[in-house]
Coordinates of C-alpha atoms and ligand atoms in Angstrom, one line a residue:
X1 CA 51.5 -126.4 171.3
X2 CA 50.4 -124.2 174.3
X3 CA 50.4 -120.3 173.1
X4 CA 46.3 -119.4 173.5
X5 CA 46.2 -118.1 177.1
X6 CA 42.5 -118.8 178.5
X7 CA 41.1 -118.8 181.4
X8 CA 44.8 -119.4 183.2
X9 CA 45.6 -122.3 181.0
X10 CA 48.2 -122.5 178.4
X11 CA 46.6 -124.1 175.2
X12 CA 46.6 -124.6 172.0
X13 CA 44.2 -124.2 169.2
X14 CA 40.5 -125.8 169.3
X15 CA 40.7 -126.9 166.0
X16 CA 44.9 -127.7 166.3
X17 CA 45.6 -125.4 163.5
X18 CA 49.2 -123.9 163.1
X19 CA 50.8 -120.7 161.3
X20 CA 54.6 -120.3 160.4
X21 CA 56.2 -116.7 161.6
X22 CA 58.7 -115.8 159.0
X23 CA 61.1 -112.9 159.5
X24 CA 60.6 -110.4 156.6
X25 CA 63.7 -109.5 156.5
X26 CA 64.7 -112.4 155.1
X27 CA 61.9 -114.8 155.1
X28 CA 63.6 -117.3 158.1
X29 CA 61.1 -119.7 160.0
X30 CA 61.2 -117.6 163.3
X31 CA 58.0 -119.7 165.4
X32 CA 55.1 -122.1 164.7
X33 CA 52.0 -120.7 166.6
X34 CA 48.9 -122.0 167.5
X35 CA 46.2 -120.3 165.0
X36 CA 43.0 -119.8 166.9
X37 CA 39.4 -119.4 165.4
X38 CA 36.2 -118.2 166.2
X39 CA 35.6 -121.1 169.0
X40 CA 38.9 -120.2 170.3
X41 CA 37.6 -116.7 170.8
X42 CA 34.5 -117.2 172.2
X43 CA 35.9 -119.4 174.8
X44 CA 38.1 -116.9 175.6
X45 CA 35.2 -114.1 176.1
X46 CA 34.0 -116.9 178.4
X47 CA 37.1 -116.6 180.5
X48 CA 37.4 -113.0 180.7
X49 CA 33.5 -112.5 181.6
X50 CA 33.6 -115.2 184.6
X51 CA 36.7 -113.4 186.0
X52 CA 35.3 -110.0 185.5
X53 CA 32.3 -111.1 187.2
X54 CA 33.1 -113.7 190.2
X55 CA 36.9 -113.0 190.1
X56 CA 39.1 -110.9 192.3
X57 CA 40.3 -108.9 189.8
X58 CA 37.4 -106.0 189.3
X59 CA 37.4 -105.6 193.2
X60 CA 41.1 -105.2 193.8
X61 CA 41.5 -101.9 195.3
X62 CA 43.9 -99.2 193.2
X63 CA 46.8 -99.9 194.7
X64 CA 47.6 -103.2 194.6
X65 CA 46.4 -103.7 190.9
X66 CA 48.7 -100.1 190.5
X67 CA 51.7 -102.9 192.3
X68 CA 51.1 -105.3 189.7
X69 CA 51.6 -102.9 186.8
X70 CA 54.6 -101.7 188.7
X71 CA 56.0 -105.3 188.6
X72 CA 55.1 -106.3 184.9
X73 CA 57.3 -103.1 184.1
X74 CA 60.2 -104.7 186.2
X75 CA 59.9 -108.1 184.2
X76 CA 59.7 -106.0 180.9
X77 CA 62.5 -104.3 181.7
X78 CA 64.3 -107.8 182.8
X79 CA 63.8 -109.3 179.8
X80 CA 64.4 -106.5 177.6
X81 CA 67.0 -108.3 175.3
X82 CA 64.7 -111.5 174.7
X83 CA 61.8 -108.9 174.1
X84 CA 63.2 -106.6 171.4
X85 CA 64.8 -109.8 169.7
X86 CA 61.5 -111.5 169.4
X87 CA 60.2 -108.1 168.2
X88 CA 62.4 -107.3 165.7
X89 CA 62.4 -111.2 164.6
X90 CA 58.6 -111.0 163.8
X91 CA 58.2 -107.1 162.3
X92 CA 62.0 -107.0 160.8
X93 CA 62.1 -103.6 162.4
X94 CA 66.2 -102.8 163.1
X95 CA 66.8 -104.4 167.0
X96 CA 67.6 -100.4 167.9
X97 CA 64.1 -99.4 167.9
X98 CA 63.0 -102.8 169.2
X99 CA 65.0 -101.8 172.2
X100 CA 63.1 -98.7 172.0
X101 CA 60.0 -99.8 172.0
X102 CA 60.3 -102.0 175.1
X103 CA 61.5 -99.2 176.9
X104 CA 58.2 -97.5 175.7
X105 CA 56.4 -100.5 176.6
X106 CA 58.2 -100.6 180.5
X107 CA 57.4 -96.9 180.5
X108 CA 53.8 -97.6 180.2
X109 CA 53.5 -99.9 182.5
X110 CA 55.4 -97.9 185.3
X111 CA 53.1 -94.6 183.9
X112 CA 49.6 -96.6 184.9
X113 CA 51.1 -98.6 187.6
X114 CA 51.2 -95.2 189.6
X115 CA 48.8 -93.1 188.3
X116 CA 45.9 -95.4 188.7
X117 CA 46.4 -94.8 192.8
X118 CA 46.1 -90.8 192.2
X119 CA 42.9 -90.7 190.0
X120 CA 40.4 -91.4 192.2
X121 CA 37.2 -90.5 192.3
X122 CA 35.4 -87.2 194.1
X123 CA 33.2 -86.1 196.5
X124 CA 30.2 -84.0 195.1
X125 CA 28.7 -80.8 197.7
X126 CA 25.2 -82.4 198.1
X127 CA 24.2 -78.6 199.2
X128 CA 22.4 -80.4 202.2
X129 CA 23.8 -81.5 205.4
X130 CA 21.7 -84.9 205.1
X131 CA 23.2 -86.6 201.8
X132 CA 26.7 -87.7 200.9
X133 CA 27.6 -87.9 197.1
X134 CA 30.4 -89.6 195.3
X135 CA 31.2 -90.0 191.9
X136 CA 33.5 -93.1 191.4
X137 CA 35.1 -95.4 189.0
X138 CA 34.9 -98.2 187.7
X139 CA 36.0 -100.5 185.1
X140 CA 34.2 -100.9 181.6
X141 CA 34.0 -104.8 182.0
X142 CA 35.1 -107.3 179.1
X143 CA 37.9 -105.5 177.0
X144 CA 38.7 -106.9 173.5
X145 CA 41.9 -105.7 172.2
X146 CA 43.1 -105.9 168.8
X147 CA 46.6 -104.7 168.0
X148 CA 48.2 -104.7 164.5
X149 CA 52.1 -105.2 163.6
X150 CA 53.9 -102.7 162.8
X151 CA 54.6 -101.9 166.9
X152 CA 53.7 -104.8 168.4
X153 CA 54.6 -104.7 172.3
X154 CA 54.3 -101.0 172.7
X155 CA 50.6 -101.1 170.5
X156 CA 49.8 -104.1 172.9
X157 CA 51.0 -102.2 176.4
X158 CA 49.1 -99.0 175.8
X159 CA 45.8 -101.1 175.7
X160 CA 46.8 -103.6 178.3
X161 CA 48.5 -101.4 181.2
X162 CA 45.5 -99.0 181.5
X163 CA 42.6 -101.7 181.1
X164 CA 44.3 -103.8 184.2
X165 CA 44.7 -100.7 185.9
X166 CA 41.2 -99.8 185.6
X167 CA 40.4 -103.8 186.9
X168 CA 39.1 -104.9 183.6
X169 CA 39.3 -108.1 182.2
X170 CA 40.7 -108.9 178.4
X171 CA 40.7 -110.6 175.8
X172 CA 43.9 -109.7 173.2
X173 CA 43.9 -110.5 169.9
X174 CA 47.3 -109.3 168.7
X175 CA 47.9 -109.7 164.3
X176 CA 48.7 -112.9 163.3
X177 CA 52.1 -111.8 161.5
X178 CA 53.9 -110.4 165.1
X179 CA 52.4 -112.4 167.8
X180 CA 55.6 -113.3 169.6
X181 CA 55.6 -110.1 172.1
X182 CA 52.1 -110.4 173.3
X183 CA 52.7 -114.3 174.3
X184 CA 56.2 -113.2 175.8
X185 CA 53.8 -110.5 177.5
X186 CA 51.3 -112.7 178.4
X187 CA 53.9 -115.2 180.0
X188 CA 55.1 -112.2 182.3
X189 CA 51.8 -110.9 183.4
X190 CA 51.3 -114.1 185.1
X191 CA 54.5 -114.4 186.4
X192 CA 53.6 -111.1 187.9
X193 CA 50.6 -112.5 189.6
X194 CA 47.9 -111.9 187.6
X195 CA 44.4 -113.5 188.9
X196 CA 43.6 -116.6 186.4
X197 CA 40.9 -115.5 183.4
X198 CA 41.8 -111.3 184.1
X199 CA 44.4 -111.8 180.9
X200 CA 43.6 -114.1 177.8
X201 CA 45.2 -114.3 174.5
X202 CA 43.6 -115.9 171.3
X203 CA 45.7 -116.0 168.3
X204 CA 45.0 -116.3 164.5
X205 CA 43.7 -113.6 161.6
X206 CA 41.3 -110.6 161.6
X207 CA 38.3 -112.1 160.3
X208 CA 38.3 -115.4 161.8
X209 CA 39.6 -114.4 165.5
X210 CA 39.5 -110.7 166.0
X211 CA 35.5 -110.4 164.6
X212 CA 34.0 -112.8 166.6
X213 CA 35.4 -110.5 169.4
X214 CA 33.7 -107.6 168.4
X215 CA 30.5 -108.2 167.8
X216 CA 29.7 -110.7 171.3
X217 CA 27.9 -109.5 173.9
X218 CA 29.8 -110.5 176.6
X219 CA 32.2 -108.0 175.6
X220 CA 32.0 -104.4 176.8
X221 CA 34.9 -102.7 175.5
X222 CA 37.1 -103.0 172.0
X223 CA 40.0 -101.1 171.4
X224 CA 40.8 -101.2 168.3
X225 CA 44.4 -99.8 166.4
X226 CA 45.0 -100.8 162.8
X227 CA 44.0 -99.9 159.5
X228 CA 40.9 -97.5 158.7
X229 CA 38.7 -99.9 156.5
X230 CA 39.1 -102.7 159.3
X231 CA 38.5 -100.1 161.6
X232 CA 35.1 -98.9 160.6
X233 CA 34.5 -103.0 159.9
X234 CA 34.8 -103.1 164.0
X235 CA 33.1 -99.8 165.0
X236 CA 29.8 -101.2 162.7
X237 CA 29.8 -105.1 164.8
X238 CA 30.1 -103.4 167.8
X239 CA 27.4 -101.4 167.4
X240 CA 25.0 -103.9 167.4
X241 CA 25.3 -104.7 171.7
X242 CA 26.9 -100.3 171.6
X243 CA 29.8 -101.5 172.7
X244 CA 32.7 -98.8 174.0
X245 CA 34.8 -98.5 171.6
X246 CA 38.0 -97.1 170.8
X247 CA 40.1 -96.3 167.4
X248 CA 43.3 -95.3 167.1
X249 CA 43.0 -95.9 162.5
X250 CA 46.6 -94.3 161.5
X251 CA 46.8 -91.0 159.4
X252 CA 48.4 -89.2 156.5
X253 CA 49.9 -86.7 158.2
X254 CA 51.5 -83.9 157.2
X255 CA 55.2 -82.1 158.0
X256 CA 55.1 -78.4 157.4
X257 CA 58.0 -76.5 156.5
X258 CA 58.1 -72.8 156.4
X259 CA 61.0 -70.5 155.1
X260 CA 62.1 -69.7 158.1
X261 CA 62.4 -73.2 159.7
X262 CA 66.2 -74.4 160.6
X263 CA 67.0 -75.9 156.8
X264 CA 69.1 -78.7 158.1
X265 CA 67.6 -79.4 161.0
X266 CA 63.9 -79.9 159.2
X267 CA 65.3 -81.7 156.3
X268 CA 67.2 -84.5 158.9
X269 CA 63.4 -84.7 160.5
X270 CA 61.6 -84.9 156.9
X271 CA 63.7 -88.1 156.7
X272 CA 63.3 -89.3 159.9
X273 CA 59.7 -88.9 160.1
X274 CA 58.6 -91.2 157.3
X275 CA 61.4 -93.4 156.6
X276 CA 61.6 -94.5 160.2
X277 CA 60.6 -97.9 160.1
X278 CA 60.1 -97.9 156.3
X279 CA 56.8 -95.7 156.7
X280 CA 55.1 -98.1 158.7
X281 CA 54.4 -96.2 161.8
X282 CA 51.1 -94.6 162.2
X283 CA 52.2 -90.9 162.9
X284 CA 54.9 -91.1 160.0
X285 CA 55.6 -87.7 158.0
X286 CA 54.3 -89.3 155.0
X287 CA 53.2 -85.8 153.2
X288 CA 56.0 -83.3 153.3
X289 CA 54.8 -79.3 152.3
X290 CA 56.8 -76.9 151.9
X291 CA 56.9 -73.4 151.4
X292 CA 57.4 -71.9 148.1
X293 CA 60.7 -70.1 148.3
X294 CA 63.0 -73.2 150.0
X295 CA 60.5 -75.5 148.2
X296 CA 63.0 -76.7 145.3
X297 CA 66.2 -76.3 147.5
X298 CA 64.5 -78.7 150.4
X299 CA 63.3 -81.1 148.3
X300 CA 66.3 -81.5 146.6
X301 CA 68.3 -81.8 149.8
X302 CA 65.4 -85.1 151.0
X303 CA 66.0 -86.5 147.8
X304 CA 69.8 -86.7 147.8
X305 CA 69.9 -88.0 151.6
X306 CA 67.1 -90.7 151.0
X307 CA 69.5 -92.3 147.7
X308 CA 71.8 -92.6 150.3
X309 CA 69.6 -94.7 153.2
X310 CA 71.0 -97.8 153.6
X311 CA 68.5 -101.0 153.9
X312 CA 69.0 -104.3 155.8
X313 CA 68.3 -106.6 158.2
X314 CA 67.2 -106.2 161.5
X315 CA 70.5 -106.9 163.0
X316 CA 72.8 -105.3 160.3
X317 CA 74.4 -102.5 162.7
X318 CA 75.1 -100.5 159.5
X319 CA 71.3 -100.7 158.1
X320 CA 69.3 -97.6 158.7
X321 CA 66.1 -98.9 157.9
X322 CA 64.5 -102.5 157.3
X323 CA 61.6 -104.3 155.1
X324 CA 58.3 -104.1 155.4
X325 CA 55.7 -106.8 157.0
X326 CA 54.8 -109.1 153.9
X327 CA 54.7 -109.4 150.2
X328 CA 51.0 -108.3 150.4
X329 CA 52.1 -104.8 151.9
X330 CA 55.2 -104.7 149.7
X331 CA 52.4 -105.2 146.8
X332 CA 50.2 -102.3 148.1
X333 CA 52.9 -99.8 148.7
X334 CA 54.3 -100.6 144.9
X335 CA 50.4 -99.9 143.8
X336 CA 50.0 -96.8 145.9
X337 CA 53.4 -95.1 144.0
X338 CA 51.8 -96.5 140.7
X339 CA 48.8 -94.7 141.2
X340 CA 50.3 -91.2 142.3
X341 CA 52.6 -91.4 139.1
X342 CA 49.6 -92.4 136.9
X343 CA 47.8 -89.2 138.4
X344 CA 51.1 -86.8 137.5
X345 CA 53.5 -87.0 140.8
X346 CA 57.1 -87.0 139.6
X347 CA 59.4 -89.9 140.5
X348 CA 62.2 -88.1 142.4
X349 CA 64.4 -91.4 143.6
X350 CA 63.0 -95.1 144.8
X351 CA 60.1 -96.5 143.5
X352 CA 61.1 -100.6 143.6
X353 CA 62.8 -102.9 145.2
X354 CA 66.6 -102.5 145.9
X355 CA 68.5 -104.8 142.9
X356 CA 71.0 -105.8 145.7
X357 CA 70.9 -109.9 146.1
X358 CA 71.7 -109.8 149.6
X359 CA 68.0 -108.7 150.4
X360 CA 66.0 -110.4 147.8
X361 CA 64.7 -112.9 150.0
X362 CA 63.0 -109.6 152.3
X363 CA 60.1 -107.4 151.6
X364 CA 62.6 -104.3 151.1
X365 CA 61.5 -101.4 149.6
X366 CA 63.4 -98.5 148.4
X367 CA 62.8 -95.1 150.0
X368 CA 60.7 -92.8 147.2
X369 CA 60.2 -89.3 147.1
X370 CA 57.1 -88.1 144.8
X371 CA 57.0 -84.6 144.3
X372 CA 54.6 -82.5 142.0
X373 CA 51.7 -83.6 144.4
X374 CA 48.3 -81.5 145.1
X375 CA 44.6 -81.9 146.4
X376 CA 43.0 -84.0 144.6
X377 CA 45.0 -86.9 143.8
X378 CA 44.7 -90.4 145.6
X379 CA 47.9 -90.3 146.5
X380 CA 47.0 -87.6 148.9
X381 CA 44.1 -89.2 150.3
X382 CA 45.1 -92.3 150.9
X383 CA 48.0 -93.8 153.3
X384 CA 50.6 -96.3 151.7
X385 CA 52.1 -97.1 154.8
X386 CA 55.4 -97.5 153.2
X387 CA 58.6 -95.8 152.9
X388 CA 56.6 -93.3 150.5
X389 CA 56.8 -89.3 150.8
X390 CA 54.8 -87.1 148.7
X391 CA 55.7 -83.0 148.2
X392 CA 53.5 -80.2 148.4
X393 CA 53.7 -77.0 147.8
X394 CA 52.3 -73.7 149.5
X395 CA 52.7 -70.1 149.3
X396 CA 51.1 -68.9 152.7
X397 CA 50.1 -69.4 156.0
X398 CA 46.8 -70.0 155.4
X399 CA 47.0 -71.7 152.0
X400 CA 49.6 -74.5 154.3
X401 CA 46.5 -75.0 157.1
X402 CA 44.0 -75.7 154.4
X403 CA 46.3 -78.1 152.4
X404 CA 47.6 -79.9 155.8
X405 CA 43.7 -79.7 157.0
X406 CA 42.3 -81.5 153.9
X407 CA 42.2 -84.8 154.7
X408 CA 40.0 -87.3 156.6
X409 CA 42.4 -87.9 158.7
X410 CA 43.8 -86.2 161.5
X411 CA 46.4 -88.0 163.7
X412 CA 49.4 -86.5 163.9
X413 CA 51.9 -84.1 162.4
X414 CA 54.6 -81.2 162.2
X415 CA 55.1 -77.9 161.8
X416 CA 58.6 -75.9 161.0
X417 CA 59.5 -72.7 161.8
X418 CA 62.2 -70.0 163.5
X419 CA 58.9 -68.3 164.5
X420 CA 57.5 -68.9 167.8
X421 CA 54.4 -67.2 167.8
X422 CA 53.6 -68.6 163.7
X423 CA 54.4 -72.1 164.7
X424 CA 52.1 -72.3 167.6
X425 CA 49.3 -70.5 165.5
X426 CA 49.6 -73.6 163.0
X427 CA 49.5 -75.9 165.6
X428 CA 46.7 -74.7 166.6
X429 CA 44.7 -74.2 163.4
X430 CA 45.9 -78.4 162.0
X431 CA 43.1 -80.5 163.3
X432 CA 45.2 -82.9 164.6
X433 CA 45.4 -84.8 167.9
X434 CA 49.8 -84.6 168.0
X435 CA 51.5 -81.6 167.0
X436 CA 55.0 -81.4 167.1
X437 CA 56.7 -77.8 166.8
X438 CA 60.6 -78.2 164.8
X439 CA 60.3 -81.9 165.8
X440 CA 59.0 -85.3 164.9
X441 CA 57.7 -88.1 166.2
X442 CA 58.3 -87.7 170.4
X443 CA 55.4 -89.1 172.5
X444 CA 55.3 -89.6 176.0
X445 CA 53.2 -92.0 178.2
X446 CA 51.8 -89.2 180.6
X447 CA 50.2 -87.4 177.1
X448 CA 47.1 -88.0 175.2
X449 CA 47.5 -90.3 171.9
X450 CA 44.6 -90.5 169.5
X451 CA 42.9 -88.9 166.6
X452 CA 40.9 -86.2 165.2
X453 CA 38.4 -86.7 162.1
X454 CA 39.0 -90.4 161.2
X455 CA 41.9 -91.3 162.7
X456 CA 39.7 -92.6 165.1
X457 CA 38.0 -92.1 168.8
X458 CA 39.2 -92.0 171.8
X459 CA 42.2 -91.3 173.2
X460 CA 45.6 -93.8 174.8
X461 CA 48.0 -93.0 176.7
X462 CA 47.9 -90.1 179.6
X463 CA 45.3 -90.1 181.8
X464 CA 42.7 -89.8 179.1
X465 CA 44.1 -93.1 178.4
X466 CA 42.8 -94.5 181.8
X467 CA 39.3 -92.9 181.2
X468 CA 38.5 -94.8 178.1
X469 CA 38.6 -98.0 179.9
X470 CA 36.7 -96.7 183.1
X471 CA 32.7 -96.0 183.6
X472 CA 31.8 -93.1 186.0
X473 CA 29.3 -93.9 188.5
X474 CA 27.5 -91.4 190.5
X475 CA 26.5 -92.7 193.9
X476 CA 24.2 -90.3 196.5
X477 CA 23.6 -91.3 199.9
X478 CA 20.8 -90.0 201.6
X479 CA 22.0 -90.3 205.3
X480 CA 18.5 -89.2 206.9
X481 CA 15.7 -90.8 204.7
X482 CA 12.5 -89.7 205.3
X483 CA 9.2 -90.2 203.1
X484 CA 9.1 -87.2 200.8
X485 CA 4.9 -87.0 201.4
X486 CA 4.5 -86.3 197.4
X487 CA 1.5 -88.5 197.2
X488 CA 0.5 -89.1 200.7
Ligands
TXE501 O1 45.6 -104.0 159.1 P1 44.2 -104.4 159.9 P2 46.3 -104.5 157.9 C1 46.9 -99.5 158.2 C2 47.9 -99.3 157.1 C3 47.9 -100.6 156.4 C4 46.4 -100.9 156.5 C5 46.1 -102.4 156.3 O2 47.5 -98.3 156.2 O3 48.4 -100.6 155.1 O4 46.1 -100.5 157.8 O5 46.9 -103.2 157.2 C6 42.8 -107.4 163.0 N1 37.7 -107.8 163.0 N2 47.5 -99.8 159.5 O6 45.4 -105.2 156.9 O7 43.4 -105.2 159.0 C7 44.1 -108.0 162.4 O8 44.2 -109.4 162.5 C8 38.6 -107.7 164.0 C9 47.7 -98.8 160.4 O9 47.4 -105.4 158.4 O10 43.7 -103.1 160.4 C10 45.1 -107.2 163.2 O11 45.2 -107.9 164.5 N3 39.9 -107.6 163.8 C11 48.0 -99.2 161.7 C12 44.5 -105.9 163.4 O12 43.1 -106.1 163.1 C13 40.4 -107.6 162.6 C14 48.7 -100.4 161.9 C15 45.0 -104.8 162.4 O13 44.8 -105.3 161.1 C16 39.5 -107.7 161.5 C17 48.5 -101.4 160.9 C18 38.1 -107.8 161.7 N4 37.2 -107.9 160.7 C19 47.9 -101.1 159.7 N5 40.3 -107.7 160.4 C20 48.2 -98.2 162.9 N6 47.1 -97.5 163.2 O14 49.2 -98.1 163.4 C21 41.6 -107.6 160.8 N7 41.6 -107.6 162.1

């Protein structure tokens, strides 16, 4: 088997070791992959520093890598259909939003592919007539990116697009559970034309292939999305050669609703925003507050409408939203609801697994609603990353900032209201690096994506997206030299 891309060579494992992809959905054999290791990894660092340093690649000038990106776009959007199959095959996410998310994933590509010509760098004024000074850019060097499942291609084209664009070289490590998308990727970034060595792909788990990237010192760079524990597990190895690095660690983010918010309109959102994807999304609505007065009335209006979501299978047309990624998840999300009932949240509907036979083979979980929920319980602090909401309570303005504001998180969220000058007060106040105002969940290429507090460092997307995988070099150019006479 030949999915480890290294060096320009399709290949398979060092030490020939295999893993099974099973849809969970259903648990169907989808692919047998090559499972890479530590060797695997380090001979892919290998690859990546020998093209960043003797290759082509680094020295390409901004518009021709900026054609390349515009290309791989054109082949993602070619092989769309194939793409949000193989997507939707691996993550059981509905084939709707794996059509999305390739579109995301094209619009990436297509964002970087022409913005990399326009940010260039600047002339400095030198205040003399005899020195010229530039400050330019250039790339970081060795990138290692780890991506997680629960968006694969999109996750994978937010690091990818702007490291080429900034002429790095990589090394991607996508999770072991979804890696169809990143070989389909890979595949198409060579078609493109990519130099050999610029793009490599090592396969296998966390521990065994992803840390060996992390902590070598031929690598410059590691971007880094998935979970926070695994995420403060990479910050620590790359500190040892102080690496770059940069976090995007999820959230528990919350969806304020005031009085005055559109009732229906908020309530449709409350749903979408944290069953989407059964909860796993990293900006999912997963802790609803509302205001005191519609408090009982809203609740009660989530509750009835999330009885009524119907589960299935990624290409069940009538199925609104799908399983999640394994029986391990499925076992931490049923813990996480354990532990907020055993510390007093109410039960409102969910809870288990659906009793219907035609998904017992999938990880399916029914959406839950947990109301009676306040500061101080685990069920607040921690995510669950499942189709899970929790209800809060507030009585003011204030009172809602604090609440949405305690947390160690800080990635995303909402705030609802009919008025305009309130809403964008709280937005200002959450520390929070997405704010959406009487909306949920929008994100566009050409804006910042990243986290306050824990949620992590650094920023994707947008042209802050650009800058985290660039160095700034100052360069002055004395066009007269003469000796300065200091210690003549
Ligand atoms: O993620 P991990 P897991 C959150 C979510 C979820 C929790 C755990 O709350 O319940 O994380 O999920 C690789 N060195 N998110 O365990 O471990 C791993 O192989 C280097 C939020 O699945 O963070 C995969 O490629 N790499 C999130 C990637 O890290 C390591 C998306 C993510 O896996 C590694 C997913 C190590 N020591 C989970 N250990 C988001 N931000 O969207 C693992 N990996």
């Amino acid at each position: 088997m030949t999915d480890l891309l290294i060096g320009g060579r399709w290949t398979g494992a060092i030490d020939e070791r295999t893993r099974e992809i099973r849809c969970p959905a259903d648990g169907s054999l989808v692919a047998v992959v090559d499972e890479g290791g530590g060797k695997d990894a380090a001979e892919a660092v290998a690859a990546a520093r020998q093209a960043f340093d003797q290759g082509p690649w680094p020295r390409t000038p901004a518009g021709p890598r900026g054609d390349l990106l515009l290309r791989v776009a054109d082949l993602v959007a070619r092989d769309k259909d194939a793409l949000a199959r193989a997507e939707s095959l691996d993550t059981g996410k509905r084939l709707a939003e794996s059509r999305l998310d390739v579109d995301d994933a094209v619009a990436c590509f297509r964002y970087y592919g022409r913005l990399v010509r326009t940010e260039t760098g600047r002339v400095v004024d030198t205040g003399t007539a005899h020195a010229v000074s530039r400050v330019v850019h250039e790339p970081v060097g060795v990138c290692a990116l780890i991506t997680p499942w629960n968006c694969p291609l999109p996750q994978t084209s937010w690091k990818v697009a702007p490291a080429l664009a900034a002429g790095n070289t990589f090394v991607l490590k996508p999770s072991e559970l979804t890696p169809s998308t990143a070989i389909a990727l890979m595949r198409l970034l060579v078609e493109a034309g990519l130099p050999d060595g610029v793009a490599n792909l090592v396969l296998g788990p966390g521990p065994e292939a992803g840390a060996p990237l992390t902590d070598n010192p031929d690598v410059d760079m590691v971007s880094f999305t998935g979970g926070l524990r695994t995420g403060r597990r990479v910050m620590a190895a790359a500190a040892g050669t102080v690496k770059r690095t940069s976090l995007e660690l999820s959230g528990k983010n919350p969806n304020v609703v005031f009085a005055d918010a559109d009732f229906g309109t908020a309530v449709d959102h409350a749903l979408t925003a944290v069953f989407r994807h059964s909860g796993q999304v990293c900006s999912a609505g997963a802790r609803l507050m509302v205001e005191d007065s519609v408090h009982d009335a809203f609740v009660e209006a989530v509750v009835h409408r999330a009885r009524g979501i119907r589960l299935g299978g990624p290409f069940d047309e009538r199925a609104q939203t799908g399983p999640l990624i394994s029986a391990a998840h499925r076992a931490r999300v049923e813990a996480y609801v354990a532990a907020g009932l055993a510390e007093g949240a109410r039960l409102r509907c969910g809870g288990t697994c659906p009793d219907d036979p035609a998904l017992a083979d999938g990880y399916y979980f029914l959406p839950t609603v947990l109301d009676r929920c306040h500061s101080g319980m685990s069920v607040l602090a921690d995510e669950s990353f499942g189709p899970v909401l929790t209800v809060e309570r507030f009585a003011s303005e204030d009172e809602a900032v604090r609440l949405a504001n305690d947390t160690v998180y800080g990635l995303a969220g909402a705030v609802w209201s009919g008025d305009e000058e309130r809403a964008r007060r709280v937005a200002s106040r959450l520390r929070l690096g997405t704010v959406w105002i009487n909306d949920y969940h929008p994100c566009l290429p050409q804006a910042e994506w990243g986290g306050f507090k824990q949620s992590g460092t650094g920023r994707e997307l947008g042209p802050g997206g650009l800058a985290e995988y660039r160095e700034t070099k100052h360069i002055w150019r004395n066009t007269r030299p003469r000796p300065r006479g200091w210690f003549a």
